[in-house]
Short mmCIF file of C-alpha atoms in Angstrom, two decimals:
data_model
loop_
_atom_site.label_atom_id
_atom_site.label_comp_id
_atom_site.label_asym_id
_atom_site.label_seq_id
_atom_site.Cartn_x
_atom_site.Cartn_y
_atom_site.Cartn_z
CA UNK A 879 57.61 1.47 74.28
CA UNK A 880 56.00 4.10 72.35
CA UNK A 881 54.61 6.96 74.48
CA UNK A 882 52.79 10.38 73.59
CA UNK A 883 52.75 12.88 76.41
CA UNK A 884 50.08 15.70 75.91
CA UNK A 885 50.50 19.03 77.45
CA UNK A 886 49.12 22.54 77.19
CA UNK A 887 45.14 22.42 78.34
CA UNK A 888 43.65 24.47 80.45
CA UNK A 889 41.00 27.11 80.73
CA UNK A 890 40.59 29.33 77.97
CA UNK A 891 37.94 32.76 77.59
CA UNK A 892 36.12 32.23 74.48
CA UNK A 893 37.48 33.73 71.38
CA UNK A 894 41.35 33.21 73.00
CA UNK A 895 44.00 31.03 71.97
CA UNK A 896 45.73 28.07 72.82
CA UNK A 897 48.63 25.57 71.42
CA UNK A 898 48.79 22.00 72.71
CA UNK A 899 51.66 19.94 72.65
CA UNK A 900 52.30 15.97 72.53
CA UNK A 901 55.87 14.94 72.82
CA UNK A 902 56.93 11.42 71.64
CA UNK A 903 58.81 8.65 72.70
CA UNK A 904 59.80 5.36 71.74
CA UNK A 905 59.52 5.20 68.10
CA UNK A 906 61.11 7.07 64.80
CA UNK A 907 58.81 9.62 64.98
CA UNK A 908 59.61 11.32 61.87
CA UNK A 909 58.07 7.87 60.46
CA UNK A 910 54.43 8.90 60.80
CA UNK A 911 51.64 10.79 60.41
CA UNK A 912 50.23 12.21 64.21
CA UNK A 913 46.92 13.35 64.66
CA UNK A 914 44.67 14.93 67.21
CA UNK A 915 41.68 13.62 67.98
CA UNK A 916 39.11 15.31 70.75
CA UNK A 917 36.52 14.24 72.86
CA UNK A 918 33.50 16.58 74.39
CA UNK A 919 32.59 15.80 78.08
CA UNK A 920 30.18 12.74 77.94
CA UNK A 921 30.47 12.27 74.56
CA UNK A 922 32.15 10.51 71.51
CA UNK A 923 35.57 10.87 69.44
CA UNK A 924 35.59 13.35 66.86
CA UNK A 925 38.90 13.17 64.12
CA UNK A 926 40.75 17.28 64.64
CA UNK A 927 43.20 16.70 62.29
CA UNK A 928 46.24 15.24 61.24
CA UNK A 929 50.30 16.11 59.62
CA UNK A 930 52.03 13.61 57.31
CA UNK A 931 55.17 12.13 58.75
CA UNK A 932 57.41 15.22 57.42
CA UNK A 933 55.14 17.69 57.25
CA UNK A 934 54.26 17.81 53.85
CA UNK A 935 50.74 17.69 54.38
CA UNK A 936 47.76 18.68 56.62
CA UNK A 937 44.64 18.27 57.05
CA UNK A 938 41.74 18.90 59.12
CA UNK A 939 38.03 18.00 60.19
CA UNK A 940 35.52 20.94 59.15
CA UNK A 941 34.30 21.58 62.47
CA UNK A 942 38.24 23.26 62.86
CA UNK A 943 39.18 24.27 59.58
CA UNK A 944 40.47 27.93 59.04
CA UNK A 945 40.92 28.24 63.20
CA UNK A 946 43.69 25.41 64.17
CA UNK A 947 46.98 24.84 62.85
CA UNK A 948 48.52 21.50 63.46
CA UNK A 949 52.52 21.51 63.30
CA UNK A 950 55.21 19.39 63.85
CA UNK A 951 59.02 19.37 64.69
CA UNK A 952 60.58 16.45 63.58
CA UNK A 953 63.99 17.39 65.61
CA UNK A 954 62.08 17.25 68.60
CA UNK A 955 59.50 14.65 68.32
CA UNK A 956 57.15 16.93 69.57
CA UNK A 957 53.67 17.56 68.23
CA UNK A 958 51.59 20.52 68.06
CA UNK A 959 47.99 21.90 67.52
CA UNK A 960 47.69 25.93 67.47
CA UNK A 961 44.00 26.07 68.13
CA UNK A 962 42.74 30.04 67.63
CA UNK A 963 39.28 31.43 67.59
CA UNK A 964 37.90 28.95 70.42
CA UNK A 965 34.63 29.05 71.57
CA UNK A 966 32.61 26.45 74.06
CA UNK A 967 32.45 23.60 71.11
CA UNK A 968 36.01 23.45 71.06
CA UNK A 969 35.83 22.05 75.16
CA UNK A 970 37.02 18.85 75.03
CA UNK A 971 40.21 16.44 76.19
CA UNK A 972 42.05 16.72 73.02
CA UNK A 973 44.41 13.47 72.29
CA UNK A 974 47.20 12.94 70.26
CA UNK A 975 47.52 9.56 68.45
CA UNK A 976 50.00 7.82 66.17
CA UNK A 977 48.69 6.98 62.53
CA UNK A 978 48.80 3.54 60.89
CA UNK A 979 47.85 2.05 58.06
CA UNK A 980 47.00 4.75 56.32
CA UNK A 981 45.31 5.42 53.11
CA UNK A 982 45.82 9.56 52.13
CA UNK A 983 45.63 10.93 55.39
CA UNK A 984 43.14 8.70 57.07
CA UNK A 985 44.91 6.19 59.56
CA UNK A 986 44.06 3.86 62.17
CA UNK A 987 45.44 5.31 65.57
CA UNK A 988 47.59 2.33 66.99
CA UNK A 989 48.99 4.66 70.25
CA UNK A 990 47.08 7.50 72.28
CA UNK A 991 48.22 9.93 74.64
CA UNK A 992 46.59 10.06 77.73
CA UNK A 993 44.81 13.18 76.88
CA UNK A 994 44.67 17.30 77.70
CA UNK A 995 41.47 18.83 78.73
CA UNK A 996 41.08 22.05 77.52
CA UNK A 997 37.66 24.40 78.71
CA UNK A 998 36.64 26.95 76.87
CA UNK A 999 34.68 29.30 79.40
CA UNK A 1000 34.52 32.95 80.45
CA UNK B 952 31.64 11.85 54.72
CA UNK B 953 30.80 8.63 55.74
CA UNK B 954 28.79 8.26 58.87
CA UNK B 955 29.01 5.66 60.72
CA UNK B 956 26.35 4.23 63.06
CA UNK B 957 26.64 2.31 65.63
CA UNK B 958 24.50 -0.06 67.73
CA UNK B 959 22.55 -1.00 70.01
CA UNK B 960 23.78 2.24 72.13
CA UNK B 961 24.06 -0.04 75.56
CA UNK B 962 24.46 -3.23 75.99
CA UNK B 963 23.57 -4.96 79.51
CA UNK B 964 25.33 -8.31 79.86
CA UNK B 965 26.69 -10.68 82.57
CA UNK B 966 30.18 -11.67 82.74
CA UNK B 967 30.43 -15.01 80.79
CA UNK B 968 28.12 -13.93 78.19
CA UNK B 969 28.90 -12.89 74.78
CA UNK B 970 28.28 -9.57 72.90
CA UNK B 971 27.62 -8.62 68.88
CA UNK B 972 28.51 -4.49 68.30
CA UNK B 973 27.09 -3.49 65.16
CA UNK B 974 28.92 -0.91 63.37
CA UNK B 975 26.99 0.22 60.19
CA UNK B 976 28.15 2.91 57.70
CA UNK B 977 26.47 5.26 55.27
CA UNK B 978 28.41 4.11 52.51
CA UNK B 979 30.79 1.22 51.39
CA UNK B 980 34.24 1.41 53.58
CA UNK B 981 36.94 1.01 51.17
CA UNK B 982 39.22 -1.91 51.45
CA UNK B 983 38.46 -3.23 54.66
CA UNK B 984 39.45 0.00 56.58
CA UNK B 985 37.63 -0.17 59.73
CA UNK B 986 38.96 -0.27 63.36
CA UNK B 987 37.50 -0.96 66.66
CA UNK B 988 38.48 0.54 69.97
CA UNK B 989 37.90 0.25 73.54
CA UNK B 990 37.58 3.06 76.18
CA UNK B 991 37.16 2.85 80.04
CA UNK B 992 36.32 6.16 82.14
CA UNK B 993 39.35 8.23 82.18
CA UNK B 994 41.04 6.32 79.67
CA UNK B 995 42.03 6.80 76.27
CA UNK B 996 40.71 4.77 73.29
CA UNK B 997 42.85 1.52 72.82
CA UNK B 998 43.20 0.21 69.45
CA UNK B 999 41.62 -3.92 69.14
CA UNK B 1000 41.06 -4.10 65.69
CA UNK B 1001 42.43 -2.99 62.19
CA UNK B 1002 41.55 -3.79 58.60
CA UNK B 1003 37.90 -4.88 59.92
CA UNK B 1004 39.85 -8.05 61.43
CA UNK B 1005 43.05 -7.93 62.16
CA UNK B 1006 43.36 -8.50 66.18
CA UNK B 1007 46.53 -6.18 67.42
CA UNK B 1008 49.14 -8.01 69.39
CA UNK B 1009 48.40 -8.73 72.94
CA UNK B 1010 44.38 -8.35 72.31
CA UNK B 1011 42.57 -11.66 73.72
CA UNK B 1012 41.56 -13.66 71.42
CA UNK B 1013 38.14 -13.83 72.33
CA UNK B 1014 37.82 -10.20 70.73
CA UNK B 1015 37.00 -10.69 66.73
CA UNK B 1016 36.01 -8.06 64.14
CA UNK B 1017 34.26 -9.28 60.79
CA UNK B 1018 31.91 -7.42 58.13
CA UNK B 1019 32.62 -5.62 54.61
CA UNK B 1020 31.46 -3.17 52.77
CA UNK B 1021 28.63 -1.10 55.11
CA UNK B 1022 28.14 -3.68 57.93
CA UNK B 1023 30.65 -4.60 60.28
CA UNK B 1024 30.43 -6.19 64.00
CA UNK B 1025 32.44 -6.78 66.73
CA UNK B 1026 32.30 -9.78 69.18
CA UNK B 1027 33.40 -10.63 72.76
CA UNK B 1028 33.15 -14.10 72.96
CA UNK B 1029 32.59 -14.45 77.09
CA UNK B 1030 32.65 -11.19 78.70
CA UNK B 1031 35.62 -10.97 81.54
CA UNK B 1032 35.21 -7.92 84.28
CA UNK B 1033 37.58 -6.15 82.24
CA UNK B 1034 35.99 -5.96 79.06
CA UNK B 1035 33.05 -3.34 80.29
CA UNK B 1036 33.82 -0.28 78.60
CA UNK B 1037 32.49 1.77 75.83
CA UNK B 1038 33.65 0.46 71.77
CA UNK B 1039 34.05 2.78 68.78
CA UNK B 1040 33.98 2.39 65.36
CA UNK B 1041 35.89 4.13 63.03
CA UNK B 1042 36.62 4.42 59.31
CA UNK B 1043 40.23 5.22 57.92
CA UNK B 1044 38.98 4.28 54.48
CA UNK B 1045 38.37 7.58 53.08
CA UNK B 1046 38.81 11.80 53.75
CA UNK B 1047 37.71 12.39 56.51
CA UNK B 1048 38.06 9.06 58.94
CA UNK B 1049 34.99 8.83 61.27
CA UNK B 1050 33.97 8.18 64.23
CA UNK B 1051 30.85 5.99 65.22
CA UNK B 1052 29.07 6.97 68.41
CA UNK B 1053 30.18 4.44 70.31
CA UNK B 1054 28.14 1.45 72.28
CA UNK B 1055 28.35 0.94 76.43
CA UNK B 1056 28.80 -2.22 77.17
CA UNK B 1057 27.78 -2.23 80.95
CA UNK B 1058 27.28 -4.98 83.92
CA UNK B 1059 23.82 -6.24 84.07
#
């Protein structure tokens, strides 16, 4: 069954960086777009960003742009988000999710990892 | 970018009883593109609903989606224990997909 492992949170000093990672399983995953999606403590969903299924394309939600990097390596289904410039917004467990149906770059999200908590705090 | 509100915030209900989530956005979703999900605490969201309607496999049937253009709703036909959780809302119609707020659904 399909399966996204997340991996890479952890406490980070403001204005540091991080990279995440979300390995795959269970699917072609050089078939589809992957996004990240993050959630503040308490609070709602918020779309990051997300990588067409080869890599062709990115894009990303303004609260990020010009500071993370989402990447991909198809050889080894594995997932990433390069996340730079951080500051206490950017807390949050950050989930990778598998894109569906998906007009331009906007998908439904039909599998979720189970999530990476990153902290942003001196 | 289309917001997308969503309401009432909470929703106190018994087991057995039935719930409308309202999911309104700020302009017309295109094509139908509008998903619900479900999150319990320490969870991640879980995909019910696609295309507004479209239940995915192994969702109980007592879970439909319906609405068009700016107004959409979701409805739990009889509540089971299982089914208390917070619901999202979310867009995939245009650049960038969205998020609504969410709505609790919580015991009575």
């Amino acid at each position: 069954q399909v399966q996204l492992v997340e991996s890479g949170g952890g406490v980070v000093q403001p204005g540091r960086s991080l990279r995440l990672s979300c390995e795959a399983s269970g699917f072609t995953f050089s078939s589809y777009g992957m996004h990240w999606v993050r959630q503040a403590p308490g609070k709602g969903l918020e779309w990051v960003a997300v990588i067409w299924h080869d890599g062709s394309d990115k894009d990303y939600g303004e609260s990020v742009k010009g500071r993370f990097t989402i990447s991909r390596d198809n050889s080894k289904n594995t997932l990433f988000l390069q996340m730079n410039s951080l500051g206490a917004d950017d807390t949050a467990v950050y989930y990778c999710g598998r894109g569906d149906g998906c007009r331009g770059g906007s998908c439904y999200l039909d599998s979720w990892g189970q999530g990476t908590l990153v902290t942003v705090a001196s | 970018e289309i917001v997308l509100t969503q309401s009432p915030g909470t929703l106190s209900l018994s087991p057995g009883e039935g719930a409308t989530l309202s999911c309104r956005a700020s302009q017309s979703v295109t094509s139908y593109n509008l998903a619900w999900y479900q999150q319990k605490p320490g969870q991640a969201p879980r995909l019910l609903i696609y295309d507004a309607s479209t239940r995915v496999t192994g969702v109980p049937d007592r879970f439909s989606g319906s609405g068009f253009g700016t107004d959409f709703s979701l409805t739990i036909s009889r509540l089971e224990p299982e089914d208390f959780a917070v619901y999202y809302c979310q867009q995939y119609g245009s650049s960038p997909q969205t998020f609504g707020q969410g709505t609790k659904v919580e015991v009575k």
